[in-house]
Coordinates of C-alpha atoms in Angstrom, one line a residue:
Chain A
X25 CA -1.8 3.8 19.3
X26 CA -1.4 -0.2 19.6
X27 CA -5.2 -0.6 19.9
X28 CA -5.9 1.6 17.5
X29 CA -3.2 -0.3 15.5
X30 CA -5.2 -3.8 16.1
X31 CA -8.3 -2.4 15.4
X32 CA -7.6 -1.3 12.3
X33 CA -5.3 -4.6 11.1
X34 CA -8.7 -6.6 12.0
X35 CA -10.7 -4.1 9.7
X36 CA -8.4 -4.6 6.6
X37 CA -8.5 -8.8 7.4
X38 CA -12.3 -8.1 7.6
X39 CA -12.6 -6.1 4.5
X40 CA -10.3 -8.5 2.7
X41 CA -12.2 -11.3 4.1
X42 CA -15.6 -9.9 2.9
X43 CA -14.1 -9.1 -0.8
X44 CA -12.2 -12.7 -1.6
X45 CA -12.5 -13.1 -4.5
X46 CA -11.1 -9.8 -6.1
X47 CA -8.4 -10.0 -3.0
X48 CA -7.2 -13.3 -4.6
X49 CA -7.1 -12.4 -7.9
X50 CA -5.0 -9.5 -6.8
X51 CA -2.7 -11.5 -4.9
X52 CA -2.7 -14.1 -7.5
X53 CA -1.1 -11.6 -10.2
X54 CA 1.4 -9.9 -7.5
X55 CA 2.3 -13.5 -7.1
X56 CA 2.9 -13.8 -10.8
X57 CA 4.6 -10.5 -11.1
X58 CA 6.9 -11.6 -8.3
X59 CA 7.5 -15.4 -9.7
X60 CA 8.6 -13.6 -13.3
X61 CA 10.3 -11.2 -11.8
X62 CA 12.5 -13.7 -8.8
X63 CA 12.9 -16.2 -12.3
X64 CA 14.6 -13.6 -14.5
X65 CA 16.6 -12.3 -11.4
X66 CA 18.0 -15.9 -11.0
X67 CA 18.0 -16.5 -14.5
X68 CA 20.1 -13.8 -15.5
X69 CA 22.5 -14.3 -12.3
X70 CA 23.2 -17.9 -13.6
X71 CA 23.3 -17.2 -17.3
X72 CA 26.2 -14.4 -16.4
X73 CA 28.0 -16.9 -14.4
X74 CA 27.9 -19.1 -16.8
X75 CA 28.5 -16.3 -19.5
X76 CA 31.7 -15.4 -17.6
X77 CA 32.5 -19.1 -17.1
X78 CA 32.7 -19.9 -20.8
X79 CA 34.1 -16.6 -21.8
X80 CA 37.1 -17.6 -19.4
X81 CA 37.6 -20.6 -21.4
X82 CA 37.8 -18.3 -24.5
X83 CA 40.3 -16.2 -23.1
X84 CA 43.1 -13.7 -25.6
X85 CA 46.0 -16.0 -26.8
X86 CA 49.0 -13.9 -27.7
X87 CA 51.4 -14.8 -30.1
X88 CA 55.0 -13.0 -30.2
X89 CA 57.3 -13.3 -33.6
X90 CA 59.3 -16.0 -34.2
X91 CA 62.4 -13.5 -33.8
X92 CA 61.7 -13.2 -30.2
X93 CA 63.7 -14.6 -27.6
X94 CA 63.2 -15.7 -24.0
X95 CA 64.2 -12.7 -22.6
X96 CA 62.4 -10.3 -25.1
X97 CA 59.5 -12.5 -24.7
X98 CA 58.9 -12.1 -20.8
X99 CA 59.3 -8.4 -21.1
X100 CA 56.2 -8.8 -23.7
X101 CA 54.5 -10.8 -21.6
X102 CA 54.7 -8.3 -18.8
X103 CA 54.0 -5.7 -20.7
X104 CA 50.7 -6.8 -22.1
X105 CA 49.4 -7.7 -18.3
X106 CA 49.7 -3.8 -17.6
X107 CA 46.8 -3.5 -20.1
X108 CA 43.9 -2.4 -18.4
X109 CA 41.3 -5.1 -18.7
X110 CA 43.8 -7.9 -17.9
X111 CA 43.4 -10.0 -15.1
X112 CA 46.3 -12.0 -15.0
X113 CA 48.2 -14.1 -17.1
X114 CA 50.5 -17.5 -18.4
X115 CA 53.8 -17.2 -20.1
X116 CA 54.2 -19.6 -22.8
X117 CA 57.4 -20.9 -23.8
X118 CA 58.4 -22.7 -26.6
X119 CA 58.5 -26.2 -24.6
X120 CA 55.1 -25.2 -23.8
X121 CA 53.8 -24.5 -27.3
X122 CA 55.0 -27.9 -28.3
X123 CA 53.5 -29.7 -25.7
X124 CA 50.2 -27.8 -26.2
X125 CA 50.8 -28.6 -30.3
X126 CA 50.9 -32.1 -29.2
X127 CA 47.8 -32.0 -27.0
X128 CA 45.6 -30.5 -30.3
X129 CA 47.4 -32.3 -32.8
X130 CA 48.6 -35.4 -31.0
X131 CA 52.3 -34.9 -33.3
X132 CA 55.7 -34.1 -31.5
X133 CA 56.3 -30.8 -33.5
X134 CA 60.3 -31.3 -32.6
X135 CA 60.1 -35.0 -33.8
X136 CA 59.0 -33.8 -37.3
X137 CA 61.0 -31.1 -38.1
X138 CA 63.9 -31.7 -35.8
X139 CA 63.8 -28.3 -33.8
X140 CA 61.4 -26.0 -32.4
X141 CA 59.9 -23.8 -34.4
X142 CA 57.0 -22.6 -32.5
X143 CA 56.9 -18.7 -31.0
X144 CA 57.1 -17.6 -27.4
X145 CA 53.5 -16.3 -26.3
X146 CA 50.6 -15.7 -24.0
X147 CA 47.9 -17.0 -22.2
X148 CA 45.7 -14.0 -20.6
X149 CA 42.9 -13.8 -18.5
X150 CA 40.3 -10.7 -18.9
X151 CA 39.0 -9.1 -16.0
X152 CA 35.2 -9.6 -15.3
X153 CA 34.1 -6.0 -16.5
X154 CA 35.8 -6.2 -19.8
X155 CA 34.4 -9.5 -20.7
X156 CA 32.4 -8.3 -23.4
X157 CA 33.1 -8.5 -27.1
X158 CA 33.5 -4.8 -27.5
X159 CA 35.7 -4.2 -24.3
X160 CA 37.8 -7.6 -25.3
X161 CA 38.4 -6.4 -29.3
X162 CA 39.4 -3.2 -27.7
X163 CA 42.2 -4.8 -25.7
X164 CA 42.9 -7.0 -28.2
X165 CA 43.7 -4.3 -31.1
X166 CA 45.9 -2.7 -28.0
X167 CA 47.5 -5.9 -28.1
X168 CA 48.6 -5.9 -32.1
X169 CA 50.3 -2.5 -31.7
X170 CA 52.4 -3.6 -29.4
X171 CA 56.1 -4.5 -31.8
X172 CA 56.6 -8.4 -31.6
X173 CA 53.4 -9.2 -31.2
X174 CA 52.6 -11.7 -34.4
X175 CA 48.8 -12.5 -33.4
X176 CA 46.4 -12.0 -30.6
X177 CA 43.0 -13.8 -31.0
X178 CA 39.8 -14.6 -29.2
X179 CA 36.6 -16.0 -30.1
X180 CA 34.8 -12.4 -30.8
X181 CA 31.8 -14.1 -32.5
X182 CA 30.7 -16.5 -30.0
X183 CA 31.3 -13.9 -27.4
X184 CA 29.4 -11.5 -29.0
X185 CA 26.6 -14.0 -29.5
X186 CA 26.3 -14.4 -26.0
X187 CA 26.5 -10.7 -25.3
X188 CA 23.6 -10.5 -27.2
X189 CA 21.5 -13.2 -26.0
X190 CA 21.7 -12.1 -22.3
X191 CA 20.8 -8.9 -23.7
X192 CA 17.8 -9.9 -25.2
X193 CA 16.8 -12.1 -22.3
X194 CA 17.1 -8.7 -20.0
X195 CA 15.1 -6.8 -22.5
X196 CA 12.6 -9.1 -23.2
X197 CA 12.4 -10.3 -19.3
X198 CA 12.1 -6.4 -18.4
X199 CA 9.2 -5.7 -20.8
X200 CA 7.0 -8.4 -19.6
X201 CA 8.2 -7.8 -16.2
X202 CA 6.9 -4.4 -16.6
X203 CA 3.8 -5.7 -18.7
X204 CA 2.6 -7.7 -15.4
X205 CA 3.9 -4.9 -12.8
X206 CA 1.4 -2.6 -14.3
X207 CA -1.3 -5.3 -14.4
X208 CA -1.1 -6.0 -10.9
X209 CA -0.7 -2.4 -9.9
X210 CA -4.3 -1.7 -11.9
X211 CA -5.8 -5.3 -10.6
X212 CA -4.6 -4.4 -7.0
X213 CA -5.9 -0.8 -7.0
X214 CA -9.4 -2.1 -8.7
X215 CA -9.8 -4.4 -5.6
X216 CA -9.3 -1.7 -3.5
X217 CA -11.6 1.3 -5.4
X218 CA -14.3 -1.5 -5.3
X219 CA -13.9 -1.8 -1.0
X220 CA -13.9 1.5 -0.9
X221 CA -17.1 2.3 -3.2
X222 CA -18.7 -0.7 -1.0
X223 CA -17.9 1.2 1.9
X224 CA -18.4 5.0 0.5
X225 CA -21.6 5.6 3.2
X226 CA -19.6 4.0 6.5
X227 CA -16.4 6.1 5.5
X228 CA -18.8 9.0 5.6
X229 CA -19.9 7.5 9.1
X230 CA -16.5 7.4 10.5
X231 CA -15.8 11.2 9.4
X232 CA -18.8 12.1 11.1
X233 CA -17.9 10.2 14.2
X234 CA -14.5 12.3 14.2
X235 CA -12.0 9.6 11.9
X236 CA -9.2 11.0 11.0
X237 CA -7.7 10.6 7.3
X238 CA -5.3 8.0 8.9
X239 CA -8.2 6.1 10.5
X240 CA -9.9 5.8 7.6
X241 CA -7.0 4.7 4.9
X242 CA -4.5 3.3 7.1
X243 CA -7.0 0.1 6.3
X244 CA -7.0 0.6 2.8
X245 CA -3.4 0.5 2.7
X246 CA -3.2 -2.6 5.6
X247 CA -5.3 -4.1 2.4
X248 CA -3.1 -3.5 -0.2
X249 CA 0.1 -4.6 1.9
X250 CA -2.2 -8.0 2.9
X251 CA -2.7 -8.9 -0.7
X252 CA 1.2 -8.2 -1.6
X253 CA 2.4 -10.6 1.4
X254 CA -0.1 -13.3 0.1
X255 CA 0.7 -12.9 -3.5
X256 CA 4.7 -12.7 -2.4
X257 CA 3.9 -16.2 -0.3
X258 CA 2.1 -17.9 -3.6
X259 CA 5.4 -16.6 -5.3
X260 CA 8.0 -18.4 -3.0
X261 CA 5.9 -21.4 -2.7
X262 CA 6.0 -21.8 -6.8
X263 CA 9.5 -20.8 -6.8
X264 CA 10.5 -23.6 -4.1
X265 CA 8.2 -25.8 -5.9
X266 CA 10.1 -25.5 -9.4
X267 CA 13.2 -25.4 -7.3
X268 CA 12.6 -29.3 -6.1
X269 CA 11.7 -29.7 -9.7
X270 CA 14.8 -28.5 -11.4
X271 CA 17.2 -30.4 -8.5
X272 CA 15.1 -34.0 -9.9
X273 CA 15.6 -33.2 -13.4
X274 CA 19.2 -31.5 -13.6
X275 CA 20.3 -33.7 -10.2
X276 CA 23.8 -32.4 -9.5
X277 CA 23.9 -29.8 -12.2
X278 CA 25.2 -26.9 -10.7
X279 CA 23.3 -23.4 -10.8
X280 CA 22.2 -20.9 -7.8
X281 CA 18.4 -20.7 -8.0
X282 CA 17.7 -19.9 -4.6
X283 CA 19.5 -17.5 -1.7
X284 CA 16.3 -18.9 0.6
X285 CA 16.6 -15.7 2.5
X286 CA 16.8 -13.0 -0.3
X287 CA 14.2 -14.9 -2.2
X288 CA 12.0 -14.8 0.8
X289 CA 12.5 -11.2 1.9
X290 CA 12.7 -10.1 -1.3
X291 CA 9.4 -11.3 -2.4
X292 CA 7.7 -9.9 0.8
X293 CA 9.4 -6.7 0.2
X294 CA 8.6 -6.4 -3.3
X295 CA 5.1 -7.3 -2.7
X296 CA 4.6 -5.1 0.3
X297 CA 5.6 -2.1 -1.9
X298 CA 3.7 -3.2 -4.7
X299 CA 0.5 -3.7 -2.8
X300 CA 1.6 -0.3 -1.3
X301 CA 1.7 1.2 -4.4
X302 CA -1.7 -0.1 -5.5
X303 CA -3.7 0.8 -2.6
X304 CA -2.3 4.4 -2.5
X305 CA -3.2 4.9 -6.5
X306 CA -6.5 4.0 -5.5
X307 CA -7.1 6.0 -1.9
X308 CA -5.4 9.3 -3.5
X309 CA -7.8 8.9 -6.8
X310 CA -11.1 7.5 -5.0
X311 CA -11.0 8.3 -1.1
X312 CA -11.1 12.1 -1.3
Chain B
X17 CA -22.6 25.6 24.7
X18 CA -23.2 26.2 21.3
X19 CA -23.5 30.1 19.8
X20 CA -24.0 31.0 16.2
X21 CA -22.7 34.1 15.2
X22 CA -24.6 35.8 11.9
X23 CA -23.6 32.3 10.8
X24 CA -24.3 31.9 6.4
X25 CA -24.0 28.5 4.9
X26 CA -25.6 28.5 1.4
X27 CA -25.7 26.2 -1.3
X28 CA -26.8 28.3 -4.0
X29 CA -28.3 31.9 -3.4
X30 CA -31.5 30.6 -2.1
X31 CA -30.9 27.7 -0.3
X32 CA -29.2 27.0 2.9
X33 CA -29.1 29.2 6.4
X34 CA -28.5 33.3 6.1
X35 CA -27.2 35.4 9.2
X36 CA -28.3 32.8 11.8
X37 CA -27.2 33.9 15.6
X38 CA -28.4 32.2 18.7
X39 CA -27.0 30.5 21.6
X40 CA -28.1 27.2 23.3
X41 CA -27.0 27.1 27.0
X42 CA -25.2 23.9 28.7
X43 CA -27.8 21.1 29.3
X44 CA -30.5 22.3 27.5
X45 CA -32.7 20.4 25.0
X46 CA -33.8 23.0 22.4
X47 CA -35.8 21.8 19.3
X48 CA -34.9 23.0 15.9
X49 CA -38.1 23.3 14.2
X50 CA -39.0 24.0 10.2
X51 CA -40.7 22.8 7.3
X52 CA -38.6 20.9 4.4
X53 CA -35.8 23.2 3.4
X54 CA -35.9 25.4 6.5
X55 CA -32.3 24.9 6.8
X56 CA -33.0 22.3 9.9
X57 CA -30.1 19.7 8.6
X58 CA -27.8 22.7 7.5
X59 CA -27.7 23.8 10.9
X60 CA -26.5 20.5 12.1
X61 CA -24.1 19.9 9.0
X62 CA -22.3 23.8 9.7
X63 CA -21.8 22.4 13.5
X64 CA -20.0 19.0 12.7
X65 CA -18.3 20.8 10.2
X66 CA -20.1 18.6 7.3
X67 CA -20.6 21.7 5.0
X68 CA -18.1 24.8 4.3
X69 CA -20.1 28.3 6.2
X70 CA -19.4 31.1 4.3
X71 CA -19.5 33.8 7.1
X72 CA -19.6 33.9 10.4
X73 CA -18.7 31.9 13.9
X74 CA -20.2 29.2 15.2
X75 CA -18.8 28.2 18.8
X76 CA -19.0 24.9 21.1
X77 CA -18.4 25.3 24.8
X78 CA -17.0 28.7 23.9
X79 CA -14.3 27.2 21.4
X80 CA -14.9 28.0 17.3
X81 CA -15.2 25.0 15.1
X82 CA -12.4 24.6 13.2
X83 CA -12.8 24.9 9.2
X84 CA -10.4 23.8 7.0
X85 CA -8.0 21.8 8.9
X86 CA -9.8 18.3 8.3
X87 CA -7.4 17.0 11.9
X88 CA -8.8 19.7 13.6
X89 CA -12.5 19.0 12.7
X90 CA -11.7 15.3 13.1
X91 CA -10.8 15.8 16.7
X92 CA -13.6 18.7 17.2
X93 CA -16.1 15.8 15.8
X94 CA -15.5 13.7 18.9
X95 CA -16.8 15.9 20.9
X96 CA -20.5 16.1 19.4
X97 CA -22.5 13.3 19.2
X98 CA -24.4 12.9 16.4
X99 CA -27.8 10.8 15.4
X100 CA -29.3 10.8 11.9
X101 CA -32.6 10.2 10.7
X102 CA -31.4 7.2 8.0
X103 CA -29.4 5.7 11.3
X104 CA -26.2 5.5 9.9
X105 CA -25.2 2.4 11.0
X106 CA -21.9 0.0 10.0
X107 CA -24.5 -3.1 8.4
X108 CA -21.7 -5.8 8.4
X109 CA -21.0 -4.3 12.6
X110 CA -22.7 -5.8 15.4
X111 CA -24.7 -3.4 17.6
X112 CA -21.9 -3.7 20.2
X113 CA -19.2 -3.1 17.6
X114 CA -21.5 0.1 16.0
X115 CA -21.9 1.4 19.3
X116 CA -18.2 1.1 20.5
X117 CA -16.9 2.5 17.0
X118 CA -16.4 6.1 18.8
X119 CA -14.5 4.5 21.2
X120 CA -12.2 2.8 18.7
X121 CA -11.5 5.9 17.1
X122 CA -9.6 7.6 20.3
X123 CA -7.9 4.6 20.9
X124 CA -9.8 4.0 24.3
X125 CA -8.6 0.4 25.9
X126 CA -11.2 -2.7 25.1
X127 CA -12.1 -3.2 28.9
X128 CA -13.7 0.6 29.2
X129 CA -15.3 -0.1 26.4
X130 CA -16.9 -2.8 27.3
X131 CA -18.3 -1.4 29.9
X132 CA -19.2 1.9 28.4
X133 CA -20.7 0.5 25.5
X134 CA -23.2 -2.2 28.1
X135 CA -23.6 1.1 30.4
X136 CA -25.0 2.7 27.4
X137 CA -27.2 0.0 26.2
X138 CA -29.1 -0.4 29.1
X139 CA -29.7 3.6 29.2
X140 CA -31.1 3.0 25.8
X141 CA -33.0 -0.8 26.7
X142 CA -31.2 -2.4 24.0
X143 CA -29.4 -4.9 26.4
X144 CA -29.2 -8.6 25.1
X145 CA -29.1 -7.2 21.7
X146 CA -25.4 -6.5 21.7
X147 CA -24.7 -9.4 19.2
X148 CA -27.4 -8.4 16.9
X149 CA -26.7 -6.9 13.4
X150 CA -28.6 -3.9 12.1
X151 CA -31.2 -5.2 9.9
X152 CA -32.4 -7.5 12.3
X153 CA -33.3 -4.9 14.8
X154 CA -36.7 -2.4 13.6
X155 CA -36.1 1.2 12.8
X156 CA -37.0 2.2 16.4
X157 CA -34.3 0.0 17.7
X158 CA -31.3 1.3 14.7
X159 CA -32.5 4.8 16.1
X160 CA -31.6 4.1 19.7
X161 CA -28.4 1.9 18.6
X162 CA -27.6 5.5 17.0
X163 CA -28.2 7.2 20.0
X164 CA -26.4 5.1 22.2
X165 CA -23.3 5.6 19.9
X166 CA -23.9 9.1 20.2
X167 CA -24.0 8.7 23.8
X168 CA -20.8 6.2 24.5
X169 CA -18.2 8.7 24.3
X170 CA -19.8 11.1 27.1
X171 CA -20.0 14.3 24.2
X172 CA -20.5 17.8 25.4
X173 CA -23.6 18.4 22.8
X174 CA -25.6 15.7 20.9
X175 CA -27.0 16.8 17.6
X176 CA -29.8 14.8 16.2
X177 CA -31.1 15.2 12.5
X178 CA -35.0 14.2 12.4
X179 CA -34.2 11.2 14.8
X180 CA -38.0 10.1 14.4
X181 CA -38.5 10.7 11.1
X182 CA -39.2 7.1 10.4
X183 CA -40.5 6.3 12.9
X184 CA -44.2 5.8 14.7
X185 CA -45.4 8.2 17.1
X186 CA -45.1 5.7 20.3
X187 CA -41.3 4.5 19.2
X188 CA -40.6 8.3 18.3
X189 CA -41.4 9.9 22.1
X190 CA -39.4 7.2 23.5
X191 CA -36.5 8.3 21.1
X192 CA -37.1 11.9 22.9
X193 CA -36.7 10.6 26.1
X194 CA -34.1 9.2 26.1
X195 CA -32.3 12.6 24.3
X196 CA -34.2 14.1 27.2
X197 CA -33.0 12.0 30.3
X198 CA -29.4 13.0 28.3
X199 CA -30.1 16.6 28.7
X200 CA -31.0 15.9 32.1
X201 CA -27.5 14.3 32.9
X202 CA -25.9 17.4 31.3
X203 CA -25.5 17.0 27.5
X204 CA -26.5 19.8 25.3
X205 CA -29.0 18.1 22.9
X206 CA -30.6 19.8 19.5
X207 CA -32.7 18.1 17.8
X208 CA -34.5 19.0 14.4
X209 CA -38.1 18.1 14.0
X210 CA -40.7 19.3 11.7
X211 CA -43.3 17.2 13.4
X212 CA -44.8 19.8 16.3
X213 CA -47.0 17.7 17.5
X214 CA -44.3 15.3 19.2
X215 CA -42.3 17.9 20.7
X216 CA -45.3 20.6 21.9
X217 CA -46.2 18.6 25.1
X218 CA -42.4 18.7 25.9
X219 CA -42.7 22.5 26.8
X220 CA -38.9 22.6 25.3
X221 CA -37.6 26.1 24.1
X222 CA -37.3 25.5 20.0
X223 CA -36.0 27.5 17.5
X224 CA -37.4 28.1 14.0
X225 CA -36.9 28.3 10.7
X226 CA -38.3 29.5 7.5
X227 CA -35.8 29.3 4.1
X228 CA -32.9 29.6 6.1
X229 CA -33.3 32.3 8.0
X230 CA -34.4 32.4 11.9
X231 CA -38.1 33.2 12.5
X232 CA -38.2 35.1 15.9

């Protein structure tokens, strides 16, 4: 089984070897599938980082009435951290308010008007799954119903902005994704229907010298799986290649580009299957 | 060793072999004779298993050919050698590689092959040309590259499909002796001819054919 194994893997280098110019082509577009594909993964895991970075800066400020007293005010607080959606939370008390008036407004609020006028409140932090605009209005309008609540706001257009920017990135990133997928599935498959018309009279040979269907497409299929590890290496060498570029442009600038072992494996994966899928379209349409 | 049994393989109504029964016994070299269109080739084709038969059995060494499972005539295949009149011969493979490609196909270890597949090529004179591709050997020499792939993997019956059709008369007997001297070693050969003049001083047993159907 081994030998036979060998044998065979030597074929498909062979065939490959003999057809290198179609095989690179191939392997080139697998290799730009894979690069488009590893980029809007990475892409889209920073920009939702960074999405639920700035969101956290924009988080819901609460405002009780001015009626409301210490006491009052800390049940309020509590209560509104039982809302499902918030992750935790920062009682503000008047002393704090002022202080944090003083910060935006660089004025002593007490100074001015000679006593404290400023409400008991706030500060809340939304869990990562609500942090969308829709899920954060939601909690928001829970908020407002709640009695001595004066105000709860958050920045809804921003976040919404950003909602649907990363939304149109995955859209957009998925359609041409799929757009190259099916190229390379055709290119890949083409590559192989031409070996195996170049080799319609030896196939016949081996079936006549007892081959069994294995024999004769395991090859075929070595082929495909060849051209989707080369096209996955051309992909990670690009990718560590504008890696090195970004690190010299951005310097310390944070951002996770590269997990060197999930890039890696899953490059070779995703080509493997993809080269899988390509040569198997071909054997089942042309190797009857 | 092999035994037709009212054996029909037809193309359309007219063409191909009708009711064919006869049996070739173990070691004999029996000539299939005919004139274009006898039937000669869909003789051979029904016993690899190359062409549906519509009725009938057609044993090997007492065993019927399988006919649908394409494992089973895979693995039925390897035990009939088979040599065709266009060669059939791997270009882009050596000689050695062409003749050892039976071999490769049950897995058999790469130091018996080497020396079945030298063995064989000195049963067939082709030794030193081991490195050689196929077009740069003459038609006699593909023909006995053929045969010495039919031979490498010791089969029970050797089938051979106008082996000197393209051939001269001189290169052409020593094609049949060589099938002979295989006979002689206990391999079943049947070889179609139409060319009766190369086979008659051989004083083999042959059987004919006329439209497919067996001329007694």
């Amino acid at each position: 089984m081994f030998r036979k194994f060998i044998f065979l893997l030597s074929e498909s280098v062979k065939a490959l070897s003999r057809a290198k110019i179609p095989a690179l082509i191939s392997s080139i577009t697998i290799a730009i599938t894979l690069f488009i594909f590893s980029i809007a993964y990475y892409s889209l895991t920073n920009m939702i980082g960074y999405s639920h970075d700035f969101k956290r800066k924009y988080r819901i400020d609460v405002f009780f009435s001015p009626e409301v007293e210490m006491k009052q005010g800390m049940e309020l607080f509590n209560t509104i951290l039982l809302i499902d959606g918030i992750e935790q939370g920062d009682f503000v008390d008047r002393e704090d308010a002022a202080v944090e008036f003083q910060r935006l407004f660089n004025y002593d609020v007490v100074e001015i008007i000679g006593e404290n006028p400023l409400p008991f409140g706030g500060k809340y932090e939304i869990d990562k799954s609500y942090r969308k605009a829709r899920e954060m209005g939601k909690i928001v309008n829970e908020i407002r119903l709640i009695p001595g609540v004066d105000l709860a706001l958050f920045s809804t257009g921003l976040i919404m902005r950003i909602d649907k920017i990363i939304g149109n990135i995955v859209g957009i990133g998925f359609i041409i994704g799929i757009g190259i997928f099916i190229i390379s599935v055709i290119l890949v498959s083409n590559t192989i229907r031409l070996i195996i018309h170049a080799k319609q009279d030896d196939i016949h040979t081996l079936r006549l010298l007892g081959a069994t269907d294995l024999f004769i497409k395991f090859p075929f299929v070595m082929e495909g799986i060849l051209q989707g590890v080369i096209g996955a290496g051309l992909s990670i060498l690009a990718i560590t290649l504008l890696k090195s570029i970004l690190y010299y442009i951005l310097g310390e600038f944070q951002f996770v580009i590269l997990e060197p072992v999930m890039l890696v494996s899953g490059n070779i994966v995703a080509g493997c299957l993809l080269g899988i899928y390509a040569s198997y379209r071909s054997i089942s349409k042309y190797l009857l | 060793m092999i035994r037709f049994e009212n054996v029909t393989a037809c193309y359309t109504k007219d063409t191909g072999i009708f009711n064919l029964s006869f049996t070739i016994l173990k070691s004999d070299m029996v000539f299939l004779m005919g004139p274009t269109g006898a039937g000669k080739s869909t003789v051979l084709r029904a016993i690899i298993g190359d062409i549906p038969i519509n009725s009938g059995k057609i044993f090997i060494d007492d065993q019927e050919i399988p006919r649908s499972n394409s494992r089973k005539i895979s693995y039925f295949r390897r035990k009939v050698g088979t040599i065709f009149q266009d060669f059939k011969l791997i270009k882009n493979k050596t000689v050695y590689e062409n003749i050892a490609l039976p071999l490769r196909i049950t897995g058999t270890p790469g130091k018996i092959i080497r020396e079945k597949v030298y063995e064989v090529l000195k049963q067939v004179d082709l030794t030193g040309k081991e490195k050689s591709m196929p077009l740069q050997l003459s038609g006699g020499e593909q023909q006995r590259v053929s045969i010495a792939r039919a031979l490498v993997s010791e089969p029970l019956v050797i089938l051979a499909d106008e082996p000197t059709g393209n051939l001269d008369p001189i290169v052409s007997d020593d094609i049949i002796d060589i099938l002979e001297k295989a006979a002689q070693n206990g391999t079943t050969v049947l070889m179609s001819t139409h060319n009766y003049p190369l086979i008659r001083p051989r004083q083999k047993r042959f059987i004919e054919l006329n439209k497919g159907y067996l001329i007694q």
